[in-house]
PDB file of C-alpha atoms in Angstrom:
ATOM      1  CA  MET A  12     -57.970  -4.700 186.139  1.00  0.00           C
ATOM      2  CA  ILE A  13     -58.505  -8.318 187.173  1.00  0.00           C
ATOM      3  CA  ARG A  14     -61.366  -8.546 189.092  1.00  0.00           C
ATOM      4  CA  LEU A  15     -61.645 -11.875 190.890  1.00  0.00           C
ATOM      5  CA  SER A  16     -65.583 -12.607 193.021  1.00  0.00           C
ATOM      6  CA  ASN A  17     -65.385 -13.476 196.679  1.00  0.00           C
ATOM      7  CA  SER A  18     -66.385 -16.938 195.241  1.00  0.00           C
ATOM      8  CA  THR A  19     -63.827 -19.467 194.760  1.00  0.00           C
ATOM      9  CA  ASN A  20     -64.785 -20.307 191.155  1.00  0.00           C
ATOM     10  CA  PHE A  21     -61.689 -19.513 188.811  1.00  0.00           C
ATOM     11  CA  HIS A  22     -63.147 -20.495 185.724  1.00  0.00           C
ATOM     12  CA  ALA A  23     -65.959 -18.134 185.961  1.00  0.00           C
ATOM     13  CA  ASP A  24     -63.742 -15.012 187.051  1.00  0.00           C
ATOM     14  CA  PHE A  25     -61.148 -15.988 184.542  1.00  0.00           C
ATOM     15  CA  ILE A  26     -63.850 -16.319 181.798  1.00  0.00           C
ATOM     16  CA  ARG A  27     -65.684 -13.175 182.681  1.00  0.00           C
ATOM     17  CA  ASN A  28     -62.229 -11.062 182.737  1.00  0.00           C
ATOM     18  CA  ILE A  29     -61.264 -12.636 179.348  1.00  0.00           C
ATOM     19  CA  ARG A  30     -64.633 -11.466 178.014  1.00  0.00           C
ATOM     20  CA  SER A  31     -64.385  -7.880 179.507  1.00  0.00           C
ATOM     21  CA  LYS A  32     -60.827  -7.782 177.878  1.00  0.00           C
ATOM     22  CA  LEU A  33     -61.937  -8.318 174.447  1.00  0.00           C
ATOM     23  CA  GLU A  34     -64.626  -6.517 174.345  1.00  0.00           C
ATOM     24  CA  GLU A  35     -62.299  -3.500 175.526  1.00  0.00           C
ATOM     25  CA  LEU A  36     -60.045  -4.539 172.630  1.00  0.00           C
ATOM     26  CA  LYS A  37     -62.739  -4.745 170.328  1.00  0.00           C
ATOM     27  CA  SER A  38     -64.150  -1.723 171.109  1.00  0.00           C
ATOM     28  CA  ASP A  39     -60.686   0.296 171.276  1.00  0.00           C
ATOM     29  CA  THR A  40     -60.238  -0.692 168.189  1.00  0.00           C
ATOM     30  CA  LYS A  41     -63.741   0.252 166.495  1.00  0.00           C
ATOM     31  CA  LYS A  42     -63.320   3.717 168.106  1.00  0.00           C
ATOM     32  CA  ALA A  43     -59.742   4.309 166.568  1.00  0.00           C
ATOM     33  CA  ILE A  44     -60.947   3.393 163.260  1.00  0.00           C
ATOM     34  CA  MET A  45     -63.936   5.464 163.545  1.00  0.00           C
ATOM     35  CA  GLN A  46     -61.994   8.368 164.075  1.00  0.00           C
ATOM     36  CA  MET A  47     -59.849   7.882 161.007  1.00  0.00           C
ATOM     37  CA  GLU A  48     -60.094   9.369 157.562  1.00  0.00           C
ATOM     38  CA  GLU A  49     -61.241   6.521 155.182  1.00  0.00           C
ATOM     39  CA  GLU A  50     -58.328   6.558 153.246  1.00  0.00           C
ATOM     40  CA  SER A  51     -55.865   6.633 156.064  1.00  0.00           C
ATOM     41  CA  ILE A  52     -57.189   3.243 157.175  1.00  0.00           C
ATOM     42  CA  PHE A  53     -55.109   2.027 154.011  1.00  0.00           C
ATOM     43  CA  TRP A  54     -51.864   4.187 154.919  1.00  0.00           C
ATOM     44  CA  SER A  55     -48.765   2.688 156.089  1.00  0.00           C
ATOM     45  CA  PRO A  56     -45.362   4.426 156.490  1.00  0.00           C
ATOM     46  CA  ASN A  57     -43.714   2.136 154.504  1.00  0.00           C
ATOM     47  CA  GLU A  58     -43.381  -1.164 152.725  1.00  0.00           C
ATOM     48  CA  GLN A  59     -42.142  -3.019 155.791  1.00  0.00           C
ATOM     49  CA  SER A  60     -44.901  -1.917 158.077  1.00  0.00           C
ATOM     50  CA  ASN A  61     -48.922  -2.523 157.933  1.00  0.00           C
ATOM     51  CA  SER A  62     -51.427  -0.445 157.686  1.00  0.00           C
ATOM     52  CA  VAL A  63     -54.648  -0.545 159.672  1.00  0.00           C
ATOM     53  CA  ASP A  64     -56.645  -2.479 157.422  1.00  0.00           C
ATOM     54  CA  VAL A  65     -54.105  -5.331 157.373  1.00  0.00           C
ATOM     55  CA  LEU A  66     -53.699  -5.350 161.103  1.00  0.00           C
ATOM     56  CA  VAL A  67     -57.206  -5.873 161.594  1.00  0.00           C
ATOM     57  CA  LYS A  68     -57.418  -8.541 158.601  1.00  0.00           C
ATOM     58  CA  HIS A  69     -54.623 -10.127 159.931  1.00  0.00           C
ATOM     59  CA  MET A  70     -55.938 -10.239 163.938  1.00  0.00           C
ATOM     60  CA  SER A  71     -59.118 -11.379 162.439  1.00  0.00           C
ATOM     61  CA  GLY A  72     -57.648 -14.231 160.603  1.00  0.00           C
ATOM     62  CA  ASN A  73     -55.860 -15.319 163.528  1.00  0.00           C
ATOM     63  CA  LEU A  74     -58.490 -15.357 165.888  1.00  0.00           C
ATOM     64  CA  ASN A  75     -60.886 -17.466 163.530  1.00  0.00           C
ATOM     65  CA  SER A  76     -57.779 -19.800 163.260  1.00  0.00           C
ATOM     66  CA  ARG A  77     -57.122 -20.238 166.520  1.00  0.00           C
ATOM     67  CA  TRP A  78     -60.485 -20.538 168.116  1.00  0.00           C
ATOM     68  CA  THR A  79     -62.589 -22.301 165.217  1.00  0.00           C
ATOM     69  CA  ASP A  80     -63.244 -25.784 166.600  1.00  0.00           C
ATOM     70  CA  PHE A  81     -60.056 -25.402 169.143  1.00  0.00           C
ATOM     71  CA  LEU A  82     -60.770 -28.274 171.419  1.00  0.00           C
ATOM     72  CA  THR A  83     -60.530 -30.725 168.216  1.00  0.00           C
ATOM     73  CA  THR A  84     -58.346 -29.374 165.538  1.00  0.00           C
ATOM     74  CA  ASP A  85     -54.476 -27.243 165.589  1.00  0.00           C
ATOM     75  CA  GLY A  86     -55.427 -23.688 165.880  1.00  0.00           C
ATOM     76  CA  GLU A  87     -53.109 -23.299 162.729  1.00  0.00           C
ATOM     77  CA  LYS A  88     -55.914 -24.482 160.164  1.00  0.00           C
ATOM     78  CA  LYS A  89     -55.047 -25.778 157.353  1.00  0.00           C
ATOM     79  CA  ASP A  90     -57.044 -23.656 154.671  1.00  0.00           C
ATOM     80  CA  ARG A  91     -55.798 -20.155 156.650  1.00  0.00           C
ATOM     81  CA  ASP A  92     -53.478 -18.159 154.176  1.00  0.00           C
ATOM     82  CA  ARG A  93     -51.616 -16.281 156.843  1.00  0.00           C
ATOM     83  CA  ASP A  94     -49.693 -14.242 154.014  1.00  0.00           C
ATOM     84  CA  SER A  95     -52.757 -13.061 152.396  1.00  0.00           C
ATOM     85  CA  GLU A  96     -53.601 -11.392 155.531  1.00  0.00           C
ATOM     86  CA  PHE A  97     -50.833  -9.298 154.836  1.00  0.00           C
ATOM     87  CA  GLU A  98     -52.337  -7.860 151.558  1.00  0.00           C
ATOM     88  CA  SER A  99     -54.753  -5.000 151.251  1.00  0.00           C
ATOM     89  CA  THR A 100     -57.822  -6.234 150.094  1.00  0.00           C
ATOM     90  CA  ILE A 101     -60.252  -4.506 152.297  1.00  0.00           C
ATOM     91  CA  GLU A 102     -62.432  -2.096 150.411  1.00  0.00           C
ATOM     92  CA  SER A 103     -63.957   0.118 152.815  1.00  0.00           C
ATOM     93  CA  ARG A 104     -64.385   0.854 156.541  1.00  0.00           C
ATOM     94  CA  GLU A 105     -67.884  -0.724 156.666  1.00  0.00           C
ATOM     95  CA  GLU A 106     -65.979  -3.868 155.304  1.00  0.00           C
ATOM     96  CA  LEU A 107     -62.979  -3.685 157.672  1.00  0.00           C
ATOM     97  CA  LEU A 108     -65.203  -3.484 160.841  1.00  0.00           C
ATOM     98  CA  LYS A 109     -67.244  -6.453 159.302  1.00  0.00           C
ATOM     99  CA  VAL A 110     -64.064  -8.536 159.249  1.00  0.00           C
ATOM    100  CA  TRP A 111     -63.188  -7.323 162.937  1.00  0.00           C
ATOM    101  CA  GLU A 112     -66.298  -8.149 164.242  1.00  0.00           C
ATOM    102  CA  ASN A 113     -66.271 -11.872 162.478  1.00  0.00           C
ATOM    103  CA  GLY A 114     -62.677 -12.332 164.257  1.00  0.00           C
ATOM    104  CA  CYS A 115     -63.633 -11.109 167.624  1.00  0.00           C
ATOM    105  CA  ASP A 116     -66.976 -13.264 167.673  1.00  0.00           C
ATOM    106  CA  ALA A 117     -65.221 -16.334 166.907  1.00  0.00           C
ATOM    107  CA  PHE A 118     -62.789 -15.631 169.873  1.00  0.00           C
ATOM    108  CA  PHE A 119     -66.085 -14.784 171.988  1.00  0.00           C
ATOM    109  CA  LYS A 120     -68.140 -18.033 170.851  1.00  0.00           C
ATOM    110  CA  ALA A 121     -64.740 -20.010 171.815  1.00  0.00           C
ATOM    111  CA  ILE A 122     -64.818 -18.245 175.135  1.00  0.00           C
ATOM    112  CA  ASP A 123     -68.436 -18.950 175.771  1.00  0.00           C
ATOM    113  CA  SER A 124     -68.101 -22.638 175.102  1.00  0.00           C
ATOM    114  CA  ILE A 125     -65.144 -23.296 177.577  1.00  0.00           C
ATOM    115  CA  GLU A 126     -66.078 -25.399 180.565  1.00  0.00           C
ATOM    116  CA  GLU A 127     -63.928 -25.481 183.684  1.00  0.00           C
ATOM    117  CA  LYS A 128     -62.381 -28.915 182.576  1.00  0.00           C
ATOM    118  CA  HIS A 129     -61.159 -27.266 179.253  1.00  0.00           C
ATOM    119  CA  LEU A 130     -59.167 -24.724 181.080  1.00  0.00           C
ATOM    120  CA  LEU A 131     -55.901 -27.107 181.540  1.00  0.00           C
ATOM    121  CA  GLN A 132     -56.989 -29.308 178.501  1.00  0.00           C
ATOM    122  CA  THR A 133     -53.965 -29.568 176.041  1.00  0.00           C
ATOM    123  CA  ILE A 134     -54.665 -28.281 172.514  1.00  0.00           C
ATOM    124  CA  TYR A 135     -52.407 -27.518 169.422  1.00  0.00           C
ATOM    125  CA  ILE A 136     -51.381 -24.256 167.717  1.00  0.00           C
ATOM    126  CA  ARG A 137     -48.691 -24.848 164.798  1.00  0.00           C
ATOM    127  CA  ASN A 138     -48.574 -28.666 166.116  1.00  0.00           C
ATOM    128  CA  LYS A 139     -47.215 -26.975 169.594  1.00  0.00           C
ATOM    129  CA  PRO A 140     -48.856 -27.989 172.884  1.00  0.00           C
ATOM    130  CA  HIS A 141     -50.725 -25.522 174.665  1.00  0.00           C
ATOM    131  CA  THR A 142     -53.132 -25.510 177.710  1.00  0.00           C
ATOM    132  CA  VAL A 143     -56.627 -23.719 176.536  1.00  0.00           C
ATOM    133  CA  LEU A 144     -55.557 -21.368 179.526  1.00  0.00           C
ATOM    134  CA  GLU A 145     -52.196 -20.538 177.617  1.00  0.00           C
ATOM    135  CA  ALA A 146     -53.989 -20.199 174.348  1.00  0.00           C
ATOM    136  CA  ILE A 147     -56.205 -17.702 175.407  1.00  0.00           C
ATOM    137  CA  ILE A 148     -53.443 -15.886 177.345  1.00  0.00           C
ATOM    138  CA  ARG A 149     -51.382 -15.977 174.100  1.00  0.00           C
ATOM    139  CA  SER A 150     -54.503 -14.761 171.935  1.00  0.00           C
ATOM    140  CA  ILE A 151     -55.079 -11.418 174.240  1.00  0.00           C
ATOM    141  CA  THR A 152     -51.332 -10.719 174.074  1.00  0.00           C
ATOM    142  CA  HIS A 153     -50.918 -10.863 170.504  1.00  0.00           C
ATOM    143  CA  ILE A 154     -54.479  -9.042 169.921  1.00  0.00           C
ATOM    144  CA  SER A 155     -53.294  -6.596 172.498  1.00  0.00           C
ATOM    145  CA  ILE A 156     -49.971  -5.808 170.312  1.00  0.00           C
ATOM    146  CA  HIS A 157     -51.942  -5.442 167.443  1.00  0.00           C
ATOM    147  CA  VAL A 158     -54.857  -2.986 168.505  1.00  0.00           C
ATOM    148  CA  GLY A 159     -52.175  -0.982 170.330  1.00  0.00           C
ATOM    149  CA  GLN A 160     -50.238  -0.602 166.656  1.00  0.00           C
ATOM    150  CA  VAL A 161     -53.839  -0.003 165.347  1.00  0.00           C
ATOM    151  CA  ILE A 162     -54.361   3.280 167.914  1.00  0.00           C
ATOM    152  CA  TYR A 163     -50.560   4.358 167.375  1.00  0.00           C
ATOM    153  CA  ILE A 164     -51.367   4.652 163.648  1.00  0.00           C
ATOM    154  CA  ALA A 165     -54.858   6.322 164.112  1.00  0.00           C
ATOM    155  CA  LYS A 166     -53.291   8.741 166.595  1.00  0.00           C
ATOM    156  CA  GLN A 167     -50.670   9.589 163.876  1.00  0.00           C
ATOM    157  CA  VAL A 168     -52.801  10.013 160.925  1.00  0.00           C
ATOM    158  CA  THR A 169     -55.772  11.845 162.836  1.00  0.00           C
ATOM    159  CA  PRO A 170     -55.537  15.572 163.154  1.00  0.00           C
ATOM    160  CA  GLU A 171     -54.831  16.518 166.790  1.00  0.00           C
ATOM    161  CA  ASP A 172     -57.949  18.610 167.140  1.00  0.00           C
ATOM    162  CA  LYS A 173     -59.950  15.745 165.775  1.00  0.00           C
ATOM    163  CA  TRP A 174     -58.587  12.933 168.105  1.00  0.00           C
ATOM    164  CA  THR A 175     -60.650  11.736 171.489  1.00  0.00           C
ATOM    165  CA  THR A 176     -58.317  10.248 173.346  1.00  0.00           C
ATOM    166  CA  LEU A 177     -59.210   6.265 174.139  1.00  0.00           C
ATOM    167  CA  SER A 178     -57.942   6.418 177.519  1.00  0.00           C
ATOM    168  CA  ILE A 179     -57.327   9.097 180.146  1.00  0.00           C
ATOM    169  CA  PRO A 180     -55.654  12.093 178.570  1.00  0.00           C
ATOM    170  CA  LYS A 181     -52.294  13.419 179.186  1.00  0.00           C
ATOM    171  CA  ARG A 182     -52.277  15.704 182.373  1.00  0.00           C
ATOM    172  CA  LYS A 183     -55.766  14.824 183.125  1.00  0.00           C
ATOM    173  CA  ASP A 184     -55.133  11.885 185.724  1.00  0.00           C
ATOM    174  CA  LYS A 185     -56.380  13.066 188.951  1.00  0.00           C
ATOM    175  CA  LYS A 186     -54.856  10.896 191.760  1.00  0.00           C
TER     176      LYS A 186
END
């Protein structure tokens, strides 16, 4: 839930909320991965689908590209090899978690550097203009979709008796 303080400092409230959401997404991803058998991290249902390792590698590549030098360079960096993000090259859970940490750190570092004057500044992603505010929302939306995929896969490949839900369990919501 977005929480606004009693102050009128939209910038501080927004940054705090975005940071909180990214911390939650980062944590849920790690919790899902930690519940999986290591070999399941590399499983995909078919050639057109992505495995957890590929999804995480892609999210990290996206975050690094979008948020490194974001105020001065296009968010689609020339040295980014997006296609390679969809190849399974990660070799272990430990490596995968380091890749995820690296991508999240790039976003956290960028978020922490944003001043109020930057929120409406125009930046570019794939040569298309976005305000910094729009770019942040775009990244959180993109990451949320893929984190949902990671959790869904993890839940499918983990035996039910070994899965610990990451949210309120079914039939346990006391209103």
